[in-house]
Coordinates of N, CA and C in Angstrom, one line a residue:
I1 N 12.2 -33.2 -48.1 CA 13.4 -33.7 -48.7 C 14.4 -33.6 -47.6
E2 N 15.3 -34.6 -47.6 CA 16.3 -34.6 -46.4 C 17.8 -34.4 -46.9
S3 N 18.1 -34.9 -48.2 CA 19.5 -34.6 -48.6 C 19.5 -34.7 -50.1
T4 N 20.8 -34.3 -50.6 CA 21.0 -34.6 -52.1 C 21.6 -35.9 -52.4
L5 N 21.1 -36.7 -53.2 CA 21.8 -38.1 -53.5 C 22.7 -37.9 -54.7
G6 N 22.4 -37.0 -55.7 CA 23.3 -36.9 -57.0 C 22.9 -35.7 -57.7
A7 N 23.7 -35.3 -58.5 CA 23.5 -34.1 -59.5 C 24.1 -34.3 -60.8
G8 N 23.3 -34.1 -61.9 CA 23.8 -34.3 -63.1 C 23.7 -32.8 -63.8
G9 N 23.9 -32.8 -65.1 CA 24.1 -31.5 -65.8 C 22.7 -30.9 -65.9
M10 N 21.6 -31.7 -65.9 CA 20.2 -31.0 -66.0 C 19.4 -31.5 -64.9
G11 N 19.7 -32.4 -64.0 CA 18.8 -32.8 -63.0 C 19.4 -33.0 -61.7
L12 N 18.6 -33.2 -60.7 CA 19.0 -33.3 -59.3 C 18.2 -34.6 -58.7
V13 N 18.8 -35.4 -57.8 CA 18.1 -36.4 -57.2 C 18.2 -36.2 -55.6
F14 N 17.1 -36.3 -55.0 CA 17.1 -36.0 -53.6 C 16.5 -37.3 -52.8
K15 N 17.0 -37.4 -51.6 CA 16.4 -38.3 -50.6 C 15.2 -37.6 -49.9
A16 N 14.1 -38.3 -49.9 CA 12.9 -37.6 -49.3 C 12.0 -38.6 -48.4
R17 N 11.4 -38.1 -47.4 CA 10.5 -38.9 -46.7 C 9.0 -38.9 -47.2
D18 N 8.4 -39.9 -47.5 CA 7.0 -40.0 -48.0 C 6.2 -39.9 -46.8
L19 N 5.6 -38.8 -46.6 CA 4.8 -38.6 -45.3 C 3.6 -39.5 -45.2
L20 N 3.0 -39.9 -46.3 CA 1.9 -40.8 -46.2 C 2.4 -42.2 -45.7
M21 N 3.5 -42.6 -46.3 CA 4.2 -44.0 -45.9 C 4.6 -43.8 -44.3
E22 N 5.1 -42.8 -44.0 CA 5.4 -42.5 -42.6 C 4.2 -42.7 -41.6
E23 N 3.1 -42.1 -42.1 CA 1.8 -42.1 -41.3 C 1.3 -43.5 -41.3
M24 N 1.5 -44.3 -42.2 CA 1.2 -45.7 -42.2 C 2.1 -46.6 -41.5
K25 N 3.0 -46.0 -40.7 CA 4.1 -46.6 -40.0 C 5.0 -47.5 -40.8
D26 N 5.3 -47.2 -42.0 CA 6.2 -47.9 -42.9 C 7.6 -47.7 -42.2
R27 N 8.4 -48.8 -42.0 CA 9.7 -48.7 -41.4 C 10.7 -48.1 -42.4
E28 N 10.4 -48.2 -43.8 CA 11.3 -47.5 -44.7 C 10.5 -46.5 -45.5
P29 N 10.2 -45.3 -45.0 CA 9.4 -44.3 -45.6 C 10.1 -43.4 -46.6
Y30 N 11.2 -43.9 -47.1 CA 12.1 -42.9 -48.0 C 11.8 -43.2 -49.6
V31 N 11.9 -42.2 -50.3 CA 11.8 -42.3 -51.8 C 12.9 -41.4 -52.3
A32 N 13.3 -41.6 -53.5 CA 14.2 -40.7 -54.2 C 13.3 -39.9 -55.1
I33 N 13.6 -38.6 -55.2 CA 13.0 -37.6 -56.1 C 13.9 -37.1 -57.0
K34 N 13.5 -37.3 -58.4 CA 14.4 -36.7 -59.5 C 13.6 -35.5 -60.1
V35 N 14.3 -34.4 -60.1 CA 13.6 -33.2 -60.6 C 14.7 -32.5 -61.5
L36 N 14.2 -31.8 -62.4 CA 15.1 -30.9 -63.3 C 15.6 -29.7 -62.5
R37 N 16.8 -29.4 -62.9 CA 17.2 -28.1 -62.2 C 16.4 -26.9 -62.5
P38 N 16.3 -25.9 -61.5 CA 15.3 -24.8 -61.7 C 15.4 -24.2 -63.1
E39 N 16.6 -24.0 -63.6 CA 16.8 -23.3 -64.8 C 16.2 -24.1 -66.1
Y40 N 16.0 -25.3 -65.9 CA 15.4 -26.1 -67.0 C 14.0 -26.4 -66.9
Q41 N 13.4 -26.0 -65.7 CA 12.0 -26.4 -65.4 C 11.0 -25.9 -66.5
G42 N 11.5 -24.8 -67.2 CA 10.5 -24.2 -68.3 C 10.8 -25.0 -69.6
D43 N 11.8 -25.7 -69.7 CA 12.0 -26.4 -71.0 C 11.2 -27.6 -71.3
Q44 N 10.3 -27.4 -72.3 CA 9.3 -28.3 -72.5 C 9.8 -29.7 -73.1
Q45 N 10.9 -29.6 -73.9 CA 11.5 -30.8 -74.4 C 12.1 -31.7 -73.2
L46 N 12.7 -31.0 -72.2 CA 13.3 -31.8 -71.1 C 12.2 -32.4 -70.2
L47 N 11.1 -31.6 -70.0 CA 10.0 -32.0 -69.3 C 9.5 -33.3 -69.9
I48 N 9.3 -33.2 -71.2 CA 8.8 -34.5 -71.9 C 9.8 -35.5 -71.8
S49 N 11.1 -35.3 -71.8 CA 12.1 -36.4 -71.7 C 11.9 -37.0 -70.3
L50 N 11.7 -36.2 -69.2 CA 11.5 -36.8 -67.9 C 10.3 -37.7 -67.8
Q51 N 9.2 -37.3 -68.4 CA 8.0 -38.0 -68.4 C 8.2 -39.3 -69.2
R52 N 8.9 -39.2 -70.4 CA 9.2 -40.5 -71.1 C 10.0 -41.5 -70.3
E53 N 11.0 -40.9 -69.6 CA 11.9 -41.8 -68.7 C 11.0 -42.6 -67.7
F54 N 10.1 -41.7 -67.2 CA 9.1 -42.4 -66.1 C 8.3 -43.5 -66.8
R55 N 7.6 -43.1 -67.9 CA 6.8 -44.0 -68.7 C 7.5 -45.3 -69.0
K56 N 8.6 -45.2 -69.7 CA 9.4 -46.4 -70.1 C 9.8 -47.2 -68.9
A57 N 10.4 -46.6 -67.8 CA 11.0 -47.4 -66.7 C 9.7 -48.0 -65.9
Q58 N 8.7 -47.4 -66.0 CA 7.5 -47.9 -65.3 C 7.0 -49.3 -65.7
K59 N 7.2 -49.4 -67.1 CA 6.8 -50.7 -67.8 C 7.9 -51.7 -67.5
L60 N 9.0 -51.4 -66.9 CA 10.0 -52.4 -66.7 C 10.2 -52.9 -65.3
S61 N 9.3 -53.8 -65.1 CA 9.3 -54.5 -63.7 C 10.3 -55.5 -63.6
H62 N 11.5 -55.3 -63.1 CA 12.5 -56.3 -63.0 C 13.4 -56.0 -61.9
P63 N 13.9 -57.2 -61.3 CA 14.8 -57.0 -60.0 C 16.1 -56.1 -60.1
N64 N 16.5 -56.1 -61.4 CA 17.7 -55.4 -61.6 C 17.4 -53.9 -62.3
I65 N 16.2 -53.6 -62.3 CA 15.9 -52.1 -62.8 C 15.1 -51.3 -61.6
V66 N 15.7 -50.1 -61.4 CA 15.0 -49.4 -60.4 C 13.6 -49.2 -60.4
G67 N 12.9 -49.3 -59.4 CA 11.3 -49.1 -59.3 C 10.9 -47.7 -59.5
M68 N 10.0 -47.4 -60.3 CA 9.3 -46.0 -60.5 C 8.1 -46.0 -59.7
M69 N 7.8 -44.9 -59.1 CA 6.6 -44.8 -58.3 C 5.6 -43.7 -58.8
D70 N 5.9 -42.6 -59.2 CA 5.0 -41.6 -59.6 C 5.7 -40.5 -60.3
F71 N 4.9 -39.8 -61.2 CA 5.3 -38.7 -62.1 C 4.3 -37.6 -61.7
T72 N 4.6 -36.4 -61.3 CA 3.6 -35.5 -60.9 C 4.3 -34.0 -60.8
R73 N 3.5 -33.2 -60.5 CA 3.8 -31.6 -60.5 C 3.6 -31.2 -59.1
D74 N 4.5 -30.4 -58.4 CA 4.3 -29.9 -57.1 C 3.6 -28.5 -57.4
Q75 N 2.3 -28.5 -56.7 CA 1.3 -27.3 -57.0 C 1.9 -26.1 -56.4
A76 N 2.8 -26.0 -55.4 CA 3.3 -24.7 -54.8 C 4.3 -24.2 -55.8
S77 N 5.3 -25.0 -56.3 CA 6.5 -24.5 -57.0 C 6.3 -24.6 -58.5
G78 N 5.3 -25.6 -59.0 CA 5.2 -25.8 -60.3 C 6.2 -26.8 -60.9
A79 N 7.1 -27.3 -60.0 CA 8.3 -28.2 -60.4 C 7.6 -29.7 -60.8
V80 N 8.1 -30.2 -61.9 CA 7.7 -31.6 -62.2 C 8.7 -32.5 -61.7
F81 N 8.4 -33.6 -61.2 CA 9.4 -34.5 -60.8 C 8.9 -36.0 -60.7
I82 N 9.9 -37.0 -60.7 CA 9.7 -38.3 -60.5 C 10.0 -38.8 -59.2
T83 N 9.1 -39.7 -58.6 CA 9.6 -40.3 -57.3 C 9.8 -41.8 -57.7
M84 N 10.8 -42.3 -57.1 CA 11.3 -43.7 -57.5 C 11.9 -44.4 -56.1
Q85 N 12.1 -45.6 -56.3 CA 12.7 -46.4 -55.2 C 13.9 -45.8 -54.6
Y86 N 14.0 -45.8 -53.3 CA 15.2 -45.2 -52.7 C 16.1 -46.4 -52.5
L87 N 17.5 -46.1 -53.0 CA 18.5 -47.1 -52.8 C 19.6 -46.7 -51.9
K88 N 20.2 -47.7 -51.2 CA 21.4 -47.4 -50.4 C 22.6 -48.1 -51.0
G89 N 23.6 -47.3 -51.2 CA 24.8 -47.9 -51.9 C 25.6 -46.9 -52.7
K90 N 26.1 -47.4 -53.8 CA 27.0 -46.5 -54.5 C 26.7 -46.8 -56.1
T91 N 26.9 -45.8 -56.9 CA 26.9 -46.1 -58.3 C 28.2 -46.9 -58.7
L92 N 28.0 -47.6 -59.8 CA 29.2 -48.6 -60.2 C 30.4 -47.7 -60.6
G93 N 30.2 -46.5 -61.1 CA 31.2 -45.5 -61.4 C 32.0 -45.0 -60.2
D94 N 31.3 -44.8 -59.0 CA 31.8 -44.4 -57.8 C 32.6 -45.5 -57.2
L95 N 32.1 -46.7 -57.3 CA 32.7 -48.0 -56.8 C 34.0 -48.2 -57.4
I96 N 34.0 -48.1 -58.7 CA 35.3 -48.4 -59.6 C 36.3 -47.3 -59.2
Q97 N 35.9 -46.1 -59.1 CA 36.8 -44.9 -58.8 C 37.4 -45.0 -57.5
E98 N 36.5 -45.3 -56.5 CA 37.0 -45.2 -55.0 C 37.7 -46.6 -54.6
K99 N 37.3 -47.7 -55.1 CA 37.8 -49.0 -54.6 C 38.5 -49.8 -55.5
F100 N 38.1 -49.9 -56.8 CA 38.7 -50.7 -57.9 C 39.2 -50.0 -59.0
P101 N 40.0 -49.0 -59.0 CA 40.6 -48.4 -60.1 C 41.4 -49.2 -61.1
N102 N 41.9 -50.3 -60.6 CA 42.6 -51.2 -61.4 C 41.8 -52.5 -61.7
G103 N 40.5 -52.6 -61.5 CA 39.7 -53.7 -61.7 C 39.3 -54.4 -60.5
M104 N 38.2 -55.0 -60.6 CA 37.6 -55.8 -59.5 C 37.9 -57.3 -59.7
P105 N 38.0 -58.0 -58.6 CA 38.1 -59.5 -58.7 C 37.0 -60.2 -59.3
L106 N 37.2 -61.1 -60.2 CA 36.3 -61.7 -61.0 C 35.0 -62.3 -60.1
E107 N 35.2 -62.8 -59.0 CA 34.2 -63.4 -58.2 C 33.3 -62.3 -57.6
K108 N 33.8 -61.0 -57.5 CA 33.0 -60.0 -57.0 C 32.4 -59.3 -58.2
A109 N 33.0 -59.2 -59.3 CA 32.4 -58.7 -60.5 C 31.2 -59.4 -61.3
L110 N 31.4 -60.8 -61.1 CA 30.5 -61.5 -61.9 C 28.9 -61.3 -61.6
P111 N 28.5 -61.2 -60.3 CA 27.2 -60.9 -60.0 C 26.8 -59.6 -60.5
I112 N 27.7 -58.6 -60.5 CA 27.3 -57.3 -61.1 C 27.1 -57.3 -62.6
I113 N 28.0 -58.1 -63.3 CA 27.9 -58.3 -64.7 C 26.6 -58.9 -64.9
R114 N 26.3 -60.0 -64.3 CA 25.0 -60.8 -64.5 C 23.8 -59.9 -64.3
G115 N 23.8 -59.0 -63.3 CA 22.7 -58.2 -63.1 C 22.5 -57.2 -64.1
M116 N 23.5 -56.6 -64.5 CA 23.6 -55.5 -65.8 C 23.0 -56.2 -66.9
A117 N 23.6 -57.4 -67.2 CA 23.0 -58.2 -68.5 C 21.6 -58.4 -68.5
S118 N 21.2 -58.9 -67.3 CA 19.9 -59.4 -67.1 C 18.9 -58.2 -67.3
A119 N 19.2 -57.1 -66.7 CA 18.4 -55.8 -66.9 C 18.3 -55.4 -68.4
L120 N 19.3 -55.4 -69.1 CA 19.3 -55.0 -70.4 C 18.6 -56.0 -71.3
D121 N 18.8 -57.3 -71.0 CA 18.2 -58.4 -71.7 C 16.5 -58.1 -71.7
Y122 N 16.2 -58.0 -70.3 CA 14.7 -57.9 -70.1 C 14.2 -56.6 -70.8
A123 N 14.9 -55.4 -70.7 CA 14.5 -54.2 -71.4 C 14.4 -54.4 -72.9
H124 N 15.5 -55.1 -73.5 CA 15.3 -55.4 -74.9 C 14.1 -56.2 -75.3
R125 N 13.7 -57.2 -74.5 CA 12.6 -58.0 -74.8 C 11.3 -57.2 -74.7
Q126 N 11.3 -56.1 -74.0 CA 10.2 -55.2 -73.9 C 10.3 -54.0 -75.1
N127 N 11.3 -54.2 -75.8 CA 11.4 -53.4 -77.0 C 11.9 -51.9 -76.6
I128 N 12.7 -51.9 -75.4 CA 13.2 -50.6 -74.9 C 14.8 -50.8 -74.9
I129 N 15.5 -49.8 -75.4 CA 16.8 -49.8 -75.5 C 17.3 -48.6 -74.6
H130 N 18.3 -48.8 -73.8 CA 18.7 -47.7 -72.8 C 19.3 -46.6 -73.4
L131 N 20.4 -46.8 -74.2 CA 21.0 -45.8 -75.1 C 22.0 -44.9 -74.1
D132 N 22.1 -45.0 -72.9 CA 23.0 -44.2 -72.3 C 23.6 -45.1 -71.1
F133 N 23.9 -46.4 -71.5 CA 24.4 -47.3 -70.3 C 25.8 -47.1 -70.0
K134 N 26.1 -46.8 -68.7 CA 27.5 -46.6 -68.3 C 27.5 -46.9 -66.8
P135 N 28.7 -46.9 -66.2 CA 28.8 -47.1 -64.7 C 28.1 -46.2 -63.9
G136 N 27.9 -44.9 -64.3 CA 27.1 -44.0 -63.5 C 25.7 -44.2 -63.5
N137 N 25.1 -45.2 -64.4 CA 23.6 -45.5 -64.5 C 23.5 -47.0 -64.0
V138 N 24.4 -47.4 -63.2 CA 24.3 -48.7 -62.6 C 24.4 -48.5 -61.1
F139 N 23.7 -49.0 -60.2 CA 23.7 -48.8 -58.8 C 23.9 -50.2 -58.1
V140 N 25.0 -50.2 -57.2 CA 25.1 -51.4 -56.5 C 24.8 -51.1 -55.0
C141 N 23.8 -51.8 -54.6 CA 23.2 -51.5 -53.2 C 24.1 -52.2 -52.1
E142 N 23.9 -51.7 -51.0 CA 24.5 -52.3 -49.8 C 24.4 -53.7 -49.7
N143 N 23.3 -54.3 -50.1 CA 23.0 -55.7 -49.8 C 23.5 -56.5 -51.1
G144 N 24.2 -55.9 -52.0 CA 24.6 -56.5 -53.1 C 23.8 -56.5 -54.4
D145 N 22.5 -56.1 -54.3 CA 21.5 -56.0 -55.5 C 22.2 -55.0 -56.5
V146 N 21.9 -55.2 -57.8 CA 22.4 -54.4 -58.8 C 21.2 -53.8 -59.5
K147 N 21.1 -52.5 -59.7 CA 19.9 -51.9 -60.3 C 20.4 -50.9 -61.5
V148 N 19.8 -50.9 -62.6 CA 20.1 -50.1 -63.8 C 19.2 -48.8 -63.6
L149 N 19.8 -47.7 -63.7 CA 19.0 -46.4 -63.6 C 18.9 -45.6 -64.9
D150 N 18.1 -44.6 -64.9 CA 18.1 -43.6 -65.9 C 17.8 -44.1 -67.3
F151 N 16.6 -44.3 -67.6 CA 16.2 -44.6 -69.0 C 15.7 -43.3 -69.8
G152 N 16.4 -42.2 -69.3 CA 16.0 -40.9 -69.9 C 16.0 -40.7 -71.3
I153 N 17.0 -41.3 -72.0 CA 17.1 -41.2 -73.4 C 16.6 -42.5 -74.1
A154 N 16.1 -43.4 -73.3 CA 15.8 -44.8 -73.9 C 15.0 -44.6 -75.2
G155 N 15.3 -45.4 -76.2 CA 14.6 -45.5 -77.5 C 13.8 -46.8 -77.6
A156 N 12.9 -46.8 -78.6 CA 12.2 -48.0 -78.9 C 12.9 -48.6 -80.1
G157 N 12.9 -50.0 -80.2 CA 13.5 -50.7 -81.3 C 12.7 -50.6 -82.6
D158 N 13.0 -51.4 -83.6 CA 12.2 -51.5 -84.8 C 10.7 -51.9 -84.7
A159 N 10.5 -52.8 -83.8 CA 9.1 -53.3 -83.8 C 8.2 -52.4 -82.9
K160 N 7.9 -51.3 -83.4 CA 7.1 -50.4 -82.6 C 5.6 -50.8 -82.4
T161 N 5.1 -50.5 -81.3 CA 3.7 -50.8 -81.2 C 2.9 -49.6 -81.6
A162 N 1.6 -49.7 -81.8 CA 0.8 -48.5 -82.2 C 0.9 -47.4 -81.1
D163 N 1.0 -47.8 -79.9 CA 1.1 -46.6 -78.9 C 2.5 -46.0 -79.0
Q164 N 3.6 -46.7 -79.3 CA 4.9 -46.1 -79.4 C 5.0 -45.2 -80.7
E165 N 4.2 -45.6 -81.8 CA 4.3 -44.8 -83.0 C 3.7 -43.3 -82.7
K166 N 2.7 -43.2 -81.7 CA 2.1 -41.9 -81.4 C 3.2 -41.0 -80.7
T167 N 4.3 -41.5 -80.2 CA 5.3 -40.8 -79.4 C 6.3 -40.4 -80.5
V168 N 6.3 -39.0 -80.9 CA 7.0 -38.4 -81.8 C 8.3 -37.7 -81.2
F169 N 8.3 -37.7 -79.8 CA 9.5 -37.2 -79.2 C 10.7 -38.0 -79.2
N170 N 11.8 -37.7 -79.5 CA 13.1 -38.4 -79.5 C 14.1 -37.8 -78.6
A171 N 14.4 -38.4 -77.4 CA 15.2 -37.7 -76.5 C 16.5 -37.6 -76.9
L172 N 17.0 -38.5 -77.9 CA 18.4 -38.3 -78.5 C 18.6 -37.1 -79.1
D173 N 17.4 -36.4 -79.5 CA 17.6 -35.2 -80.1 C 18.2 -34.1 -79.2
L174 N 17.9 -34.3 -77.9 CA 18.5 -33.4 -76.9 C 20.1 -33.3 -76.8
G175 N 20.7 -34.4 -77.6 CA 22.1 -34.4 -77.6 C 22.7 -35.1 -76.5
A176 N 22.0 -35.9 -75.7 CA 22.4 -36.7 -74.5 C 23.1 -38.0 -75.0
L177 N 24.4 -37.9 -74.7 CA 25.3 -39.0 -75.2 C 26.5 -39.0 -74.3
T178 N 27.1 -40.3 -74.0 CA 28.3 -40.4 -73.2 C 29.2 -41.0 -74.2
P179 N 30.2 -40.3 -74.9 CA 31.0 -40.8 -76.0 C 31.8 -42.0 -75.6
S180 N 32.3 -42.2 -74.3 CA 33.2 -43.2 -73.9 C 32.4 -44.6 -74.1
Y181 N 31.1 -44.7 -74.0 CA 30.3 -45.8 -74.0 C 29.3 -45.9 -75.2
A182 N 29.4 -45.0 -76.2 CA 28.5 -44.9 -77.4 C 29.1 -45.7 -78.4
S183 N 28.1 -46.3 -79.1 CA 28.6 -47.1 -80.3 C 28.9 -46.1 -81.4
L184 N 29.7 -46.6 -82.4 CA 30.1 -45.7 -83.6 C 28.9 -45.2 -84.2
E185 N 27.8 -46.0 -84.3 CA 26.6 -45.5 -85.0 C 26.0 -44.3 -84.3
M186 N 26.0 -44.3 -82.9 CA 25.4 -43.3 -82.0 C 26.2 -42.1 -82.3
I187 N 27.6 -42.2 -82.2 CA 28.5 -41.1 -82.4 C 28.2 -40.3 -83.7
E188 N 28.3 -41.2 -84.8 CA 28.0 -40.7 -86.1 C 26.6 -40.0 -86.3
H189 N 25.7 -40.5 -85.7 CA 24.3 -39.9 -85.6 C 24.5 -38.5 -84.8
H190 N 25.1 -38.5 -83.8 CA 25.2 -37.3 -82.9 C 25.9 -36.4 -83.6
S191 N 26.9 -36.6 -84.6 CA 27.7 -35.6 -85.2 C 27.0 -35.2 -86.6
G192 N 25.9 -35.8 -86.9 CA 25.2 -35.5 -88.2 C 25.7 -36.3 -89.3
A193 N 26.6 -37.3 -89.2 CA 27.1 -38.1 -90.3 C 26.3 -39.2 -90.7
L194 N 25.3 -39.7 -89.7 CA 24.5 -40.8 -90.0 C 23.0 -40.3 -89.7
G195 N 22.4 -39.9 -90.7 CA 21.0 -39.3 -90.6 C 19.9 -40.3 -90.4
D196 N 20.0 -41.5 -90.9 CA 18.9 -42.5 -90.7 C 19.2 -43.6 -89.6
Y197 N 19.9 -43.1 -88.5 CA 20.1 -44.0 -87.4 C 18.8 -44.5 -86.7
Q198 N 18.8 -45.8 -86.4 CA 17.6 -46.4 -85.7 C 18.2 -47.0 -84.5
P199 N 17.8 -46.7 -83.3 CA 18.3 -47.3 -82.0 C 18.2 -48.8 -82.2
D200 N 19.3 -49.5 -81.6 CA 19.4 -50.9 -81.8 C 19.8 -51.6 -80.4
P201 N 19.4 -52.7 -80.0 CA 19.9 -53.4 -78.9 C 21.4 -53.4 -78.8
R202 N 22.0 -53.6 -80.0 CA 23.5 -53.8 -80.1 C 24.2 -52.4 -79.6
D203 N 23.5 -51.3 -79.6 CA 24.1 -50.1 -78.9 C 24.4 -50.5 -77.4
D204 N 23.4 -51.1 -76.8 CA 23.5 -51.3 -75.3 C 24.5 -52.3 -75.1
V205 N 24.6 -53.4 -76.0 CA 25.5 -54.5 -75.8 C 27.0 -54.0 -76.0
Y206 N 27.2 -53.0 -76.9 CA 28.5 -52.5 -77.0 C 28.9 -51.8 -75.7
A207 N 28.0 -50.9 -75.2 CA 28.1 -50.2 -74.0 C 28.4 -51.1 -72.8
L208 N 27.6 -52.2 -72.8 CA 27.9 -53.2 -71.7 C 29.2 -53.8 -71.7
G209 N 29.8 -54.1 -73.0 CA 31.2 -54.6 -73.3 C 32.1 -53.6 -72.6
C210 N 31.9 -52.3 -72.9 CA 32.9 -51.3 -72.4 C 32.8 -51.4 -70.8
V211 N 31.7 -51.4 -70.2 CA 31.6 -51.3 -68.8 C 32.2 -52.6 -68.1
V212 N 32.0 -53.9 -68.7 CA 32.4 -55.1 -68.3 C 34.1 -55.0 -68.3
Y213 N 34.6 -54.6 -69.4 CA 36.1 -54.4 -69.6 C 36.5 -53.5 -68.5
E214 N 35.9 -52.3 -68.3 CA 36.3 -51.4 -67.2 C 36.3 -52.0 -65.8
L215 N 35.3 -52.8 -65.6 CA 35.0 -53.4 -64.3 C 36.1 -54.5 -64.1

């Protein structure tokens, strides 16, 4: 592990060197490691959420979605973690805050908008809904590539496969929600006012509209 890339309420992301890749003389032997904070490592629900994030995102092979590599447990510490594609750049949230607090020129914003929309469209066609789409979960690489991150609370749409029916865990039950980008239905479900809520691609479309307006 070389440095900390980011920190959230429950998890940490580190930059690390993959020693096997280095041994194979790979010019870019770096990966990103996502791990739960030590105080949450014993929380079975959060460990399942991390595994579900990996499983869902691993199925999403798309140029605008971050690539997942492995889900494993460190034998020495017992810590469960995800390894994923290492990206150089900034989150869209940081980019807006640091450089474009009053909005981005249209010609610069359009490629980002297209990348975000393309990623969500692809995920929806795979029957996966992000459910926490926001500027902090969009990464703009130094070369201009746009990558959507963090399918941690992603849900399945109505057309469940037999495999998805076996998954009884719902990460939304953890209370993971960003109100500024959440649809009314998600907020009502979170508050207990809407008991029969079913994740819908339109939840992501609403969030995308909020992000595009902010951008």
